[in-house]
Amino acid sequence: MGLVYSSVIDGPIYEVFDWHTRPGAFTRLTPPWQPVRLIAEADSLENGRAELGFPGGLRWVADHQPDGYDPPRRFVDTIGTNGPASLPIKLAVRWRHTHDFEDHGGEQTRMTDRVATPVPAAALRAMFGYRHRQLAGDIAVHRRAAAHGLTPLTVAITGSSGLVGAQLTAFLSTGGHRVIRLVRDAATKPDERQWNPDDPDPGLLAGVDAVIHLAGASIAGRFTDDHRAAIRDSRIGPTRRLAELIAQSGTKVLISASAVGFYGYDRGDETLNEDSERGDGFLADVVAEWEDATVPARDAGARVVRVRTGIVQSPDGGTLRLFRPLFAAGLGGRLGNGRQWLSWIGIDDLVDIYHRALWDGDLSGPINAVAPEPVRNVDYTRTLARVLRRPALLPVPPFGPRLLLGEQGARELACANQRVLPARLGRTDHRFRRPDLEQTLRHLLGHTPA
């Protein structure tokens, strides 16, 4: 029983080990298909304690062992289980995890995970394959940025608890950057500052090198008057006031979320890039105003990047979170005739694009954050079904989305047809981790072949 999993990481041993010591490592290494949440992160690999939560009130407590701590060559943690008094069965899982690091020469590190547990290796292999791919990818991206001159920054982030914000915050922290979370409630942690979107404190951005602005109400939902107002009001006013504060504070970089909704809800087979004209529809109007709200920062000399994001792929949120259980049950299929184009982006590639916007001084204005290979809806559904080893035989008739989202919501969300390409990124040396849809879904859902 148990598992030994080993791979070679392109990076020196001290760099690979130090990555694990920083806040966010657990978030970056946790497979998104697993129902686990971090309750408390360990503050030390020598003798710290992390607590993990699972469905049903189950808690796993990971204790780092002082006698196994030998930086930069090894650290060890052991796991036990706890649960509420009402839990009828206490699960006892023996788990001792030894993390070994060996200098592999040529600025490479062999990392080996040794897990002693009754859990069969077959049940663990997908998880550790994911962890090693994530680590190798993150280290490679950080090394590439350092080669282009990026040094540790202080970055303020709005929306840090959201789907993108949580991963981006963890990625930057493990890379050695200082992240300040701009939160709406009272700040309770050293890495937080309270942000009032209607009237931000003049000193909010003191000591901040760059701002990444992700906050905004979810666009998912029925397009009622109240929902449309929430979409608009949570973006345009707060973004303008934040841009005005950046102009006053002298912060050098603003990277603001945007969306491919700028291009309109139906552009047919037209290939769209950053120079394409704005399209029609409510979301196109909102995105245009949203982007215009960043102008005060740009006019004051800040470099402003507007990240026009496609359909983000992650089991933790968005459409994939909705589709996965349906397709896993064999109830998935194309939407309507399936001919509409889907411009998608994997969560890790999106994180990398925000990261590049921090260090690439040639990037400003709109950037399409989409994979280089958009797909039609019918191809997306076939690919997802193939990854999950299920059929995709139940097409969704057009009236289905209209019942859930209303006429406008169905037209602009579920049935949107946008063939968007990352033209500006394509003119750089930007490297996508996984430009292929099937490769992305297999990585995110734990179905990558050994």
Coordinates of C-alpha atoms in Angstrom, one line a residue:
M1 CA 0.0 0.0 0.0
G2 CA 1.0 3.6 -0.3
L3 CA 2.9 5.3 -3.1
V4 CA 6.3 6.5 -4.2
Y5 CA 6.0 9.2 -6.9
S6 CA 9.1 10.9 -8.3
S7 CA 9.9 13.5 -11.1
V8 CA 12.6 15.9 -12.1
I9 CA 11.8 19.6 -11.7
D10 CA 13.7 22.3 -13.7
G11 CA 14.9 24.4 -10.8
P12 CA 17.7 24.3 -8.2
I13 CA 17.0 22.4 -5.0
Y14 CA 16.8 25.5 -2.7
E15 CA 14.2 27.1 -5.1
V16 CA 12.0 24.1 -5.2
F17 CA 12.1 23.5 -1.5
D18 CA 11.5 27.2 -0.7
W19 CA 8.4 27.2 -2.9
H20 CA 6.8 24.7 -0.5
T21 CA 7.6 26.9 2.6
R22 CA 5.5 29.9 1.4
P23 CA 1.7 30.6 1.8
G24 CA -0.4 29.2 -1.0
A25 CA 1.5 26.0 -1.6
F26 CA -1.4 23.8 -0.4
T27 CA -3.8 25.7 -2.7
R28 CA -1.6 25.3 -5.7
L29 CA -1.1 21.6 -5.1
T30 CA -4.7 20.6 -4.3
P31 CA -6.4 18.8 -7.2
P32 CA -9.5 20.7 -8.0
W33 CA -11.6 17.6 -8.4
Q34 CA -11.2 16.7 -4.7
P35 CA -13.8 17.9 -2.2
V36 CA -11.2 19.4 0.2
R37 CA -10.9 22.9 1.6
L38 CA -8.1 24.5 3.6
I39 CA -9.2 25.5 7.0
A40 CA -5.8 26.5 8.4
E41 CA -2.4 26.5 6.6
A42 CA 0.7 25.4 8.4
D43 CA 3.0 28.2 9.3
S44 CA 6.1 26.0 9.3
L45 CA 7.3 22.9 7.5
E46 CA 9.3 22.0 10.6
N47 CA 6.6 21.8 13.3
G48 CA 3.5 23.5 11.9
R49 CA 0.0 22.1 11.7
A50 CA -2.5 22.4 8.8
E51 CA -6.2 21.5 9.0
L52 CA -8.2 20.3 6.0
G53 CA -12.0 20.0 5.7
F54 CA -14.0 17.4 3.9
P55 CA -17.7 16.8 3.3
G56 CA -19.7 15.5 6.3
G57 CA -17.7 17.4 8.9
L58 CA -14.5 15.3 8.5
R59 CA -11.3 17.0 9.4
W60 CA -7.8 16.0 8.5
V61 CA -5.0 17.4 10.7
A62 CA -1.5 17.4 9.1
D63 CA 1.3 17.7 11.6
H64 CA 4.8 18.5 10.4
Q65 CA 7.5 16.4 12.1
P66 CA 10.6 18.2 13.5
D67 CA 12.6 15.0 13.4
G68 CA 12.0 14.8 9.6
Y69 CA 12.9 18.4 8.8
D70 CA 16.1 18.8 6.9
P71 CA 16.0 21.8 4.6
P72 CA 16.4 21.8 1.6
R73 CA 16.4 18.0 1.4
R74 CA 13.3 16.8 3.3
F75 CA 10.2 17.6 5.3
V76 CA 7.6 15.1 6.7
D77 CA 4.0 15.4 7.7
T78 CA 1.6 12.9 9.2
I79 CA -2.2 13.0 9.1
G80 CA -4.9 12.0 11.4
T81 CA -8.7 12.5 11.3
N82 CA -11.1 14.4 13.5
G83 CA -14.8 15.2 13.3
P84 CA -17.7 16.6 15.1
A85 CA -19.2 14.8 18.1
S86 CA -22.3 14.1 16.0
L87 CA -20.3 12.2 13.3
P88 CA -21.3 8.5 13.8
I89 CA -18.1 7.0 12.4
K90 CA -14.5 8.3 13.0
L91 CA -12.3 7.4 10.1
A92 CA -8.8 6.4 11.1
V93 CA -6.3 6.9 8.2
R94 CA -2.6 6.3 8.8
W95 CA -0.7 8.6 6.6
R96 CA 3.0 9.6 6.7
H97 CA 4.2 11.7 3.8
T98 CA 7.9 12.2 3.3
H99 CA 8.9 14.9 0.8
D100 CA 12.4 14.3 -0.5
F101 CA 14.5 16.7 -2.6
E102 CA 17.7 15.7 -4.3
D103 CA 20.1 17.9 -6.4
H104 CA 19.8 16.4 -9.9
G105 CA 22.6 18.6 -11.4
G106 CA 22.3 21.3 -14.0
E107 CA 19.9 23.3 -11.8
Q108 CA 17.4 20.5 -11.6
T109 CA 15.8 18.8 -8.6
R110 CA 14.5 15.3 -8.3
M111 CA 11.4 15.5 -6.0
T112 CA 10.1 12.3 -4.5
D113 CA 6.9 11.9 -2.5
R114 CA 6.8 8.8 -0.3
V115 CA 3.4 8.1 1.3
A116 CA 3.0 5.3 3.8
T117 CA -0.7 4.6 4.1
P118 CA -3.2 1.7 3.7
V119 CA -4.7 3.7 0.7
P120 CA -3.9 1.9 -2.5
A121 CA -1.4 3.5 -4.9
A122 CA -4.0 3.5 -7.7
A123 CA -6.2 5.8 -5.7
L124 CA -3.3 8.3 -5.1
R125 CA -1.5 8.3 -8.4
A126 CA -3.7 10.9 -10.2
M127 CA -3.4 13.3 -7.2
F128 CA 0.4 13.2 -7.1
G129 CA 0.7 13.4 -10.9
Y130 CA -1.3 16.6 -10.7
R131 CA 0.8 18.0 -7.8
H132 CA 4.1 17.4 -9.7
R133 CA 2.7 18.9 -12.9
Q134 CA 1.5 22.0 -11.0
L135 CA 4.8 22.4 -9.3
A136 CA 6.9 22.0 -12.4
G137 CA 4.6 24.5 -14.3
D138 CA 4.7 27.1 -11.6
I139 CA 8.4 26.9 -11.1
A140 CA 9.0 27.2 -14.9
V141 CA 6.7 30.3 -15.1
H142 CA 8.4 32.0 -12.2
R143 CA 11.9 31.3 -13.6
R144 CA 10.9 32.6 -17.0
A145 CA 9.7 35.9 -15.4
A146 CA 12.9 36.2 -13.3
A147 CA 14.9 35.8 -16.5
H148 CA 13.0 38.8 -17.9
G149 CA 14.0 40.9 -14.8
L150 CA 11.0 40.4 -12.5
T151 CA 11.9 40.9 -8.8
P152 CA 9.6 40.4 -5.8
L153 CA 6.7 42.8 -5.9
T154 CA 4.0 44.0 -3.5
V155 CA 0.7 43.3 -5.3
A156 CA -2.8 44.3 -4.1
I157 CA -5.6 42.1 -5.3
T158 CA -9.4 42.7 -5.2
G159 CA -11.6 39.6 -5.5
S160 CA -8.8 37.4 -3.9
S161 CA -11.3 34.8 -2.6
G162 CA -12.9 34.2 -6.0
L163 CA -12.2 31.4 -8.5
V164 CA -9.3 33.2 -10.2
G165 CA -8.3 35.3 -7.2
A166 CA -7.6 32.4 -4.9
Q167 CA -5.4 30.7 -7.4
L168 CA -3.6 33.9 -8.5
T169 CA -2.9 34.9 -4.9
A170 CA -1.5 31.5 -4.1
F171 CA 0.6 31.5 -7.3
L172 CA 2.1 34.9 -6.5
S173 CA 2.8 34.1 -2.8
T174 CA 4.6 30.8 -3.6
G175 CA 6.6 32.7 -6.1
G176 CA 8.0 35.0 -3.5
H177 CA 5.8 38.1 -4.0
R178 CA 4.0 39.9 -1.2
V179 CA 0.2 39.8 -1.8
I180 CA -2.2 42.3 -0.1
R181 CA -5.8 41.2 -0.2
L182 CA -8.2 44.1 -0.5
V183 CA -11.3 43.0 1.4
R184 CA -14.6 44.6 1.9
D185 CA -15.1 43.5 5.5
A186 CA -12.8 44.6 8.3
A187 CA -9.2 43.4 7.8
T188 CA -8.4 40.6 10.3
K189 CA -5.1 39.3 8.9
P190 CA -1.7 40.9 8.3
D191 CA -2.0 40.4 4.5
E192 CA -5.4 42.2 4.4
R193 CA -6.5 45.8 4.0
Q194 CA -10.1 47.0 4.1
W195 CA -11.4 48.3 0.8
N196 CA -14.5 50.3 0.5
P197 CA -15.4 50.3 -3.3
D198 CA -17.6 53.4 -2.9
D199 CA -15.0 55.4 -1.0
P200 CA -11.5 53.8 -0.8
D201 CA -9.2 55.1 1.8
P202 CA -6.5 57.4 0.4
G203 CA -3.8 55.3 2.0
L204 CA -5.1 52.0 0.7
L205 CA -2.3 51.5 -1.8
A206 CA 0.7 52.7 0.2
G207 CA 3.7 50.6 -0.7
V208 CA 1.9 48.8 -3.5
D209 CA 3.7 48.2 -6.8
A210 CA 0.8 46.9 -8.8
V211 CA -3.0 46.3 -8.4
I212 CA -4.9 43.4 -9.9
H213 CA -8.6 44.1 -9.9
L214 CA -10.8 41.1 -10.1
A215 CA -13.8 42.0 -8.1
G216 CA -17.3 42.0 -9.6
A217 CA -20.7 40.3 -9.2
S218 CA -21.1 37.0 -11.0
I219 CA -22.7 37.3 -14.4
A220 CA -24.3 33.9 -14.0
G221 CA -28.0 34.0 -13.3
R222 CA -31.3 35.1 -14.8
F223 CA -31.0 38.5 -16.4
T224 CA -33.6 40.4 -14.3
D225 CA -33.3 44.2 -13.8
D226 CA -31.7 43.6 -10.4
H227 CA -29.2 41.1 -11.8
R228 CA -28.2 43.4 -14.6
A229 CA -27.8 46.3 -12.1
A230 CA -25.6 44.2 -9.9
I231 CA -23.4 43.2 -12.8
R232 CA -23.0 46.8 -13.9
D233 CA -22.8 48.6 -10.5
S234 CA -20.2 46.1 -9.1
R235 CA -17.8 46.9 -11.9
I236 CA -18.0 50.3 -13.4
G237 CA -18.1 52.6 -10.3
P238 CA -15.6 50.6 -8.2
T239 CA -13.2 50.3 -11.1
R240 CA -13.3 54.0 -11.8
R241 CA -12.7 54.9 -8.1
L242 CA -9.9 52.4 -7.8
A243 CA -8.3 53.9 -11.0
E244 CA -8.6 57.4 -9.6
L245 CA -6.9 56.2 -6.4
I246 CA -4.1 54.6 -8.4
A247 CA -3.7 57.9 -10.3
Q248 CA -3.3 59.7 -6.9
S249 CA -1.0 57.2 -5.3
G250 CA 1.5 56.8 -8.1
T251 CA 1.1 53.0 -8.3
K252 CA 2.7 51.9 -11.6
V253 CA 0.5 49.1 -12.9
L254 CA -3.2 48.3 -13.0
I255 CA -4.3 44.9 -14.3
S256 CA -8.1 44.8 -14.5
A257 CA -10.4 41.9 -15.3
S258 CA -12.5 42.3 -18.4
A259 CA -14.3 39.8 -20.7
V260 CA -14.7 38.6 -24.2
G261 CA -18.3 39.7 -23.9
F262 CA -16.9 42.9 -25.4
Y263 CA -17.2 41.3 -28.8
G264 CA -20.9 40.8 -28.6
Y265 CA -23.0 37.7 -28.2
D266 CA -23.0 36.4 -31.7
R267 CA -20.2 37.1 -34.2
G268 CA -20.8 33.9 -36.3
D269 CA -17.5 32.5 -37.7
E270 CA -15.7 35.8 -37.6
T271 CA -12.2 35.6 -36.1
L272 CA -11.9 38.2 -33.4
N273 CA -8.8 39.8 -31.9
E274 CA -8.0 42.8 -29.7
D275 CA -8.4 45.1 -32.7
S276 CA -11.9 43.9 -33.5
E277 CA -14.9 46.2 -33.0
R278 CA -17.2 46.1 -30.0
G279 CA -20.2 43.9 -30.5
D280 CA -23.9 44.2 -29.5
G281 CA -25.7 43.3 -26.3
F282 CA -25.9 44.2 -22.6
L283 CA -22.6 42.5 -21.7
A284 CA -20.8 44.2 -24.6
D285 CA -22.0 47.6 -23.3
V286 CA -21.0 46.8 -19.7
V287 CA -17.5 45.6 -20.7
A288 CA -16.9 48.7 -22.7
E289 CA -17.8 50.9 -19.8
W290 CA -15.9 48.7 -17.4
E291 CA -12.7 49.1 -19.5
D292 CA -13.3 52.8 -19.9
A293 CA -13.4 53.1 -16.1
T294 CA -9.6 52.4 -16.0
V295 CA -8.8 55.5 -18.0
P296 CA -7.9 57.7 -15.0
A297 CA -5.0 55.4 -14.1
R298 CA -3.8 55.3 -17.7
D299 CA -4.0 59.1 -18.0
A300 CA -1.9 59.4 -14.9
G301 CA 0.9 57.3 -16.4
A302 CA 0.1 53.9 -15.0
R303 CA 0.5 50.9 -17.3
V304 CA -3.0 49.5 -17.6
V305 CA -3.8 46.0 -18.9
R306 CA -7.4 44.9 -19.5
V307 CA -7.6 41.1 -19.4
R308 CA -10.5 40.0 -21.7
T309 CA -11.2 36.6 -20.3
G310 CA -12.9 33.7 -22.0
I311 CA -14.8 30.8 -20.4
V312 CA -12.6 29.7 -17.5
Q313 CA -12.1 26.0 -17.1
S314 CA -12.0 24.7 -13.5
P315 CA -14.0 22.2 -11.6
D316 CA -14.0 24.7 -8.7
G317 CA -16.4 27.1 -10.6
G318 CA -17.9 28.4 -13.8
T319 CA -19.4 26.2 -16.5
L320 CA -17.2 23.2 -15.9
R321 CA -18.4 23.0 -12.3
L322 CA -22.0 22.9 -13.7
F323 CA -21.3 20.5 -16.5
R324 CA -19.1 17.9 -14.8
P325 CA -21.8 16.1 -12.7
L326 CA -24.2 16.0 -15.7
F327 CA -21.6 14.6 -18.0
A328 CA -20.3 12.2 -15.4
A329 CA -23.8 10.8 -15.1
G330 CA -24.1 10.4 -18.8
L331 CA -26.6 13.2 -19.2
G332 CA -24.5 15.7 -21.2
G333 CA -24.7 16.8 -24.8
R334 CA -24.4 19.7 -27.1
L335 CA -26.4 22.9 -26.7
G336 CA -28.8 23.5 -29.6
N337 CA -27.1 22.7 -32.9
G338 CA -23.7 22.9 -31.2
R339 CA -22.2 25.2 -33.9
Q340 CA -21.5 28.2 -31.6
W341 CA -17.9 29.0 -30.9
L342 CA -16.5 28.7 -27.3
S343 CA -13.4 30.7 -26.4
W344 CA -12.1 29.0 -23.3
I345 CA -9.0 29.3 -21.0
G346 CA -7.6 26.9 -18.4
I347 CA -7.4 28.4 -14.9
D348 CA -3.6 28.0 -14.8
D349 CA -3.1 29.6 -18.2
L350 CA -5.2 32.5 -17.0
V351 CA -3.1 32.9 -13.9
D352 CA 0.0 32.9 -16.1
I353 CA -1.5 35.7 -18.2
Y354 CA -2.1 37.9 -15.2
H355 CA 1.4 37.1 -14.1
R356 CA 2.9 38.1 -17.4
A357 CA 1.0 41.3 -17.3
L358 CA 2.9 42.2 -14.2
W359 CA 6.4 41.8 -15.7
D360 CA 6.0 42.4 -19.4
G361 CA 6.2 46.2 -19.8
D362 CA 5.2 45.9 -23.5
L363 CA 1.7 44.7 -22.6
S364 CA -1.0 47.4 -22.1
G365 CA -4.5 47.9 -23.2
P366 CA -6.8 44.9 -24.0
I367 CA -5.4 41.4 -23.9
N368 CA -7.5 38.4 -25.0
A369 CA -7.1 35.7 -22.2
V370 CA -8.2 32.8 -24.3
A371 CA -6.6 29.6 -25.4
P372 CA -5.2 29.6 -29.0
E373 CA -7.6 26.9 -30.1
P374 CA -11.3 27.9 -29.7
V375 CA -13.8 25.1 -30.2
R376 CA -17.4 24.7 -31.2
N377 CA -19.9 23.7 -28.5
V378 CA -20.4 20.3 -30.0
D379 CA -16.6 19.6 -29.9
Y380 CA -16.4 20.9 -26.3
T381 CA -19.1 18.5 -25.2
R382 CA -17.6 15.5 -27.1
T383 CA -14.2 16.2 -25.5
L384 CA -15.6 16.5 -22.0
A385 CA -17.6 13.3 -22.4
R386 CA -14.5 11.5 -23.8
V387 CA -12.3 12.6 -20.8
L388 CA -15.0 11.4 -18.4
R389 CA -15.5 8.2 -20.4
R390 CA -19.2 8.9 -20.8
P391 CA -21.5 9.3 -23.8
A392 CA -22.7 12.8 -24.9
L393 CA -26.1 11.8 -26.4
L394 CA -28.6 14.2 -24.8
P395 CA -28.6 17.6 -26.6
V396 CA -30.0 20.5 -24.7
P397 CA -32.8 22.2 -26.7
P398 CA -32.6 26.0 -26.9
F399 CA -35.6 26.6 -24.7
G400 CA -33.7 25.0 -21.7
P401 CA -31.3 27.9 -21.1
R402 CA -34.2 30.3 -21.7
L403 CA -36.1 28.8 -18.9
L404 CA -33.2 29.2 -16.5
L405 CA -31.6 32.4 -17.6
G406 CA -34.4 34.3 -19.4
E407 CA -34.2 35.3 -23.1
Q408 CA -31.4 37.7 -22.7
G409 CA -29.3 35.6 -20.4
A410 CA -29.6 32.6 -22.7
R411 CA -28.6 34.6 -25.7
E412 CA -25.6 36.3 -24.1
L413 CA -24.3 33.5 -21.8
A414 CA -25.4 30.0 -22.7
C415 CA -25.7 30.5 -26.5
A416 CA -22.9 33.1 -27.0
N417 CA -21.0 32.6 -30.2
Q418 CA -17.5 34.2 -30.1
R419 CA -14.4 32.9 -31.9
V420 CA -11.7 34.9 -30.1
L421 CA -8.0 34.5 -30.5
P422 CA -5.1 35.7 -28.2
A423 CA -3.5 37.7 -31.0
R424 CA -1.4 40.0 -28.8
L425 CA 0.0 37.1 -26.7
G426 CA 0.7 35.3 -29.9
R427 CA 3.0 38.1 -31.0
T428 CA 5.1 37.6 -27.9
D429 CA 7.0 34.5 -26.8
H430 CA 4.1 33.6 -24.4
R431 CA 3.8 29.9 -23.7
F432 CA 0.5 28.3 -22.8
R433 CA 0.8 25.4 -20.4
R434 CA -2.0 23.5 -22.1
P435 CA -3.3 25.0 -25.3
D436 CA -5.3 21.9 -26.1
L437 CA -8.8 21.5 -24.6
E438 CA -8.6 17.8 -24.0
Q439 CA -5.2 18.1 -22.3
T440 CA -6.5 20.9 -20.1
L441 CA -9.6 18.9 -19.0
R442 CA -7.6 15.8 -18.3
H443 CA -5.3 17.7 -16.1
L444 CA -8.1 19.5 -14.2
L445 CA -10.3 16.4 -13.8
G446 CA -7.6 13.9 -12.9
H447 CA -7.7 11.8 -16.1
T448 CA -4.2 12.4 -17.4
P449 CA -2.6 9.1 -18.5
A450 CA 0.3 8.0 -16.4

